Amino acid sequence: MTALFIITIILMFITGFYCLIFSRNLIRLLIALEVLTKGVTLLLIYAGFANGDMATAQSFVITLIVIEVVIMVAAAGIVIGVFRHTGSLDVRNIRNLKG
Amino acid sequence: MDLSNIYSNPILLLVILASLLGFGVMAVLIKNLLKAAIALAATSAMLAVVMFFLGAPIAAVFELSVCAGLITVIFISAISLIKPKSPEEIKSETKGKINKFIFLPILLAITGAILWIFLGIDLTTVSTNAPQAFDFAALKNVIWDTRQLDIVGQIIIILTGVVGVVVLFKGSKSK
């Protein structure tokens, strides 16, 4: 049954990376990042399960979740700032760096 | 049906993992951002179910409360603070262009089928690998003794998050 987990993790990575590459909406990029993080979380938990060391895997997942939340809060703040500045959520509008 | 050991039921495992992946793909494909955020919350909830079945209840509770709860709230508040495009605007912008996201389900189906054949999955065999009993003392030992320094780092990161929340909601008050 390891194969089922491997397939799910790989397909979640593909989904996240595909959206990161092709989407131009900032909120959707955050959602893609979240989907990628879900894949990493599943990978960590399954690694702990396969090795029989679930305590270490759980502690790392808790750390990952804490960092994930902080990243999302900071990124949401940045997205709202970009929207107020440019009036849109398109990443192409923030290509020009002006001092 | 024995629900305590997911490994004794490969079909149930397949259904849970497929719904986890399905909600993840939905979160990416749905055009409405609010519905995408809700699909993401459903992904987190399904991941929490998987974690619980694999013998990680504390991580599952964190996933369910923080990822399915708090992050969804952050997304919904961020979406409510911005003005999403109307369906007419989206339609006029995407008119004549090929939607690149049509290829994602095809890519996933092809990759999944190749991996399924390559890894040789047989759903009739039942694995004897069962999750261990949850050992809270071991988790406590890892968090508070082995990874003491990491806890300090996490506290600093949480404080950074608090500053982020202040920044996020300061602007909306002034408007």
XYZ file of C-alpha atoms in Angstrom:
274
model
C 0.000 0.000 0.000
C 3.061 2.244 0.084
C 2.591 2.702 -3.673
C -0.823 4.363 -3.159
C 0.718 6.956 -0.861
C 3.636 7.527 -3.249
C 1.230 8.088 -6.170
C -0.937 10.500 -4.151
C 2.095 12.503 -3.003
C 3.558 12.720 -6.524
C 0.198 13.770 -8.019
C -0.256 16.432 -5.317
C 3.202 17.794 -6.113
C 2.339 17.881 -9.825
C -0.928 19.720 -9.072
C 0.824 22.305 -6.906
C 3.707 22.913 -9.301
C 1.393 23.085 -12.341
C -0.697 25.768 -10.670
C 2.423 27.634 -9.492
C 3.749 27.687 -13.048
C 0.566 28.523 -14.973
C -1.578 30.601 -12.614
C -1.277 34.369 -12.559
C -3.665 35.030 -9.689
C -1.831 35.719 -6.421
C -4.484 34.039 -4.218
C -4.395 30.967 -6.439
C -0.608 30.852 -6.118
C -1.052 30.706 -2.348
C -3.567 27.878 -2.771
C -1.020 26.026 -4.959
C 1.597 26.507 -2.243
C -0.869 25.062 0.271
C -1.513 22.003 -1.927
C 2.264 21.478 -2.176
C 2.557 21.733 1.626
C -0.218 19.147 2.025
C 1.858 16.779 -0.103
C 4.915 17.397 2.084
C 2.841 16.825 5.240
C 1.532 13.521 3.892
C 5.096 12.529 2.929
C 6.404 13.300 6.449
C 3.592 11.408 8.159
C 3.980 8.423 5.875
C 7.774 8.422 6.400
C 7.171 8.326 10.164
C 4.660 5.515 9.740
C 7.002 3.482 7.522
C 9.969 3.938 9.878
C 7.923 3.298 13.003
C 8.994 6.655 14.472
C 5.707 8.545 14.511
C 6.700 10.820 17.419
C 9.459 12.566 15.441
C 7.274 12.757 12.325
C 4.420 14.317 14.319
C 6.698 16.902 15.926
C 8.005 17.895 12.497
C 4.471 18.096 11.097
C 3.440 20.372 13.975
C 6.430 22.637 13.214
C 5.513 22.561 9.510
C 1.914 23.571 10.259
C 3.030 26.474 12.476
C 5.373 27.770 9.776
C 2.699 27.209 7.095
C 0.222 29.405 8.964
C 2.727 32.199 9.449
C 3.690 32.075 5.763
C 0.026 32.229 4.752
C -0.706 35.185 7.061
C 2.319 37.116 5.815
C 1.576 36.223 2.184
C -2.103 37.213 2.532
C -0.961 40.573 3.927
C 1.384 41.031 0.962
C -1.389 40.051 -1.512
C -3.774 42.614 -0.001
C -0.984 45.227 -0.128
C -0.343 44.427 -3.801
C -4.078 44.651 -4.561
C -4.333 48.077 -2.903
C -1.254 49.242 -4.767
C -1.977 47.926 -8.259
C -5.736 47.290 -8.148
C -5.454 43.747 -9.418
C -4.224 40.325 -8.361
C -2.285 39.658 -11.556
C 1.370 38.813 -10.959
C 2.315 40.490 -14.261
C 1.407 43.856 -12.753
C 4.155 43.583 -10.151
C 6.979 42.841 -12.527
C 8.297 46.358 -12.549
C 10.521 47.105 -9.584
C 10.612 50.848 -9.004
C 12.599 52.444 -6.235
C -15.441 -3.276 8.288
C -12.546 -2.507 10.594
C -12.091 1.263 10.555
C -9.380 1.278 13.226
C -6.817 -0.138 10.796
C -6.960 1.486 7.393
C -4.398 -1.018 6.119
C -6.832 -3.876 6.463
C -9.083 -2.179 3.903
C -7.213 -1.065 0.747
C -10.412 0.129 -0.963
C -11.166 2.527 1.915
C -7.573 3.777 1.801
C -7.888 4.305 -1.951
C -11.158 6.249 -1.519
C -9.681 8.502 1.185
C -6.479 9.208 -0.776
C -8.464 9.783 -3.995
C -10.753 12.280 -2.253
C -7.690 14.007 -0.746
C -6.202 14.393 -4.213
C -9.591 15.260 -5.731
C -10.187 18.130 -3.313
C -6.615 19.345 -3.932
C -7.196 19.406 -7.682
C -10.583 21.093 -7.165
C -8.904 23.822 -5.088
C -6.645 24.544 -8.050
C -9.235 24.223 -10.833
C -12.310 26.008 -9.419
C -12.492 29.573 -10.759
C -14.385 31.006 -7.800
C -11.738 31.823 -5.171
C -14.113 31.359 -2.242
C -15.066 27.861 -3.378
C -11.376 27.096 -3.990
C -10.584 28.077 -0.383
C -13.352 25.769 0.855
C -12.005 22.921 -1.317
C -8.605 23.538 0.284
C -10.199 23.217 3.736
C -11.731 19.907 2.620
C -8.247 18.771 1.486
C -6.920 19.566 4.974
C -9.804 17.667 6.572
C -9.106 14.588 4.417
C -5.401 14.823 5.274
C -6.356 14.906 8.964
C -8.362 11.697 8.444
C -5.321 10.026 6.830
C -3.090 11.203 9.706
C -5.525 9.869 12.271
C -5.623 6.476 10.572
C -1.819 6.328 10.360
C -1.536 6.821 14.128
C -0.733 10.543 14.388
C -3.713 12.010 16.308
C -1.936 15.118 17.670
C -0.731 16.164 14.209
C -4.226 15.382 12.866
C -5.829 17.700 15.429
C -3.344 20.451 14.509
C -4.055 19.925 10.811
C -7.806 20.022 11.323
C -7.911 23.039 13.638
C -5.136 25.153 12.142
C -5.035 24.250 8.432
C -8.717 23.499 7.867
C -9.848 26.257 10.252
C -7.415 29.139 10.613
C -5.936 29.134 7.097
C -9.439 29.020 5.566
C -10.413 32.013 7.692
C -7.273 33.854 6.533
C -8.050 33.052 2.893
C -11.696 34.077 3.180
C -10.819 37.349 4.940
C -8.165 38.059 2.285
C -10.674 37.315 -0.508
C -13.282 39.540 1.158
C -10.761 42.399 1.431
C -10.010 42.296 -2.286
C -12.468 42.759 -5.113
C -12.500 39.643 -7.256
C -13.255 39.962 -10.949
C -16.818 39.439 -12.061
C -17.627 36.400 -14.248
C -18.196 38.739 -17.237
C -14.718 40.257 -16.819
C -13.136 36.795 -16.592
C -15.080 35.691 -19.671
C -13.996 38.706 -21.721
C -10.350 38.279 -20.672
C -10.153 34.571 -21.379
C -12.078 34.807 -24.643
C -10.154 33.127 -27.449
C -7.460 31.827 -25.118
C -6.939 28.164 -24.312
C -7.473 27.418 -20.632
C -4.150 25.915 -19.557
C -5.775 24.156 -16.614
C -7.619 21.770 -18.966
C -4.336 19.895 -19.309
C -3.894 19.339 -15.551
C -6.457 16.489 -15.152
C -5.072 14.843 -18.314
C -1.498 15.120 -16.991
C -2.570 13.748 -13.603
C -4.475 10.845 -15.188
C -1.530 9.887 -17.423
C 1.038 10.166 -14.597
C -1.248 8.267 -12.207
C -1.822 5.474 -14.728
C 1.910 5.169 -15.488
C 2.794 5.054 -11.782
C -0.053 2.610 -11.084
C 1.305 0.196 -13.727
C 4.963 0.840 -12.871
C 4.524 0.293 -9.121
C 2.230 -2.689 -9.680
C -0.583 -1.948 -7.241
C -2.675 -4.923 -6.209
C -5.742 -3.919 -4.176
C -6.579 -7.519 -3.240
C -3.533 -7.970 -1.012
C -3.929 -6.856 2.587
C -0.870 -5.376 4.234
C 0.010 -6.560 7.716
C 1.712 -3.257 8.498
C -0.492 -1.718 11.181
C -0.077 1.674 12.896
C 1.581 1.627 16.289
C -0.279 2.572 19.429
C 0.009 6.324 20.031
C 2.820 7.037 22.481
C 2.306 10.482 24.013
C 5.434 10.221 26.198
C 7.613 9.715 23.100
C 6.061 12.765 21.372
C 6.527 14.863 24.531
C 10.135 13.723 24.734
C 10.833 14.663 21.104
C 9.152 18.080 21.291
C 10.384 19.309 24.666
C 13.757 17.537 25.011
C 15.183 16.612 21.597
C 13.943 19.687 19.730
C 14.159 22.307 22.493
C 15.942 24.881 20.319
C 13.356 24.482 17.558
C 10.627 25.490 20.012
C 12.363 28.858 20.517
C 12.467 29.295 16.745
C 8.792 28.417 16.483
C 7.892 31.001 19.137
C 9.774 33.677 17.146
C 7.933 32.579 13.976
C 4.550 32.746 15.768
C 5.380 36.300 16.911
C 6.197 37.141 13.274
C 2.768 35.795 12.365
C 1.135 37.997 14.973
C 2.846 41.040 13.433
C 1.586 39.813 10.050
C -2.006 39.696 11.334
C -1.641 43.244 12.682
C -0.390 44.437 9.276
C -3.185 42.523 7.512
C -5.995 44.127 9.451
C -4.491 47.584 10.069
C -5.091 48.686 6.493
C -8.714 47.587 6.412
C -9.497 49.654 9.514
C -8.045 52.830 8.057
C -10.149 52.461 4.885
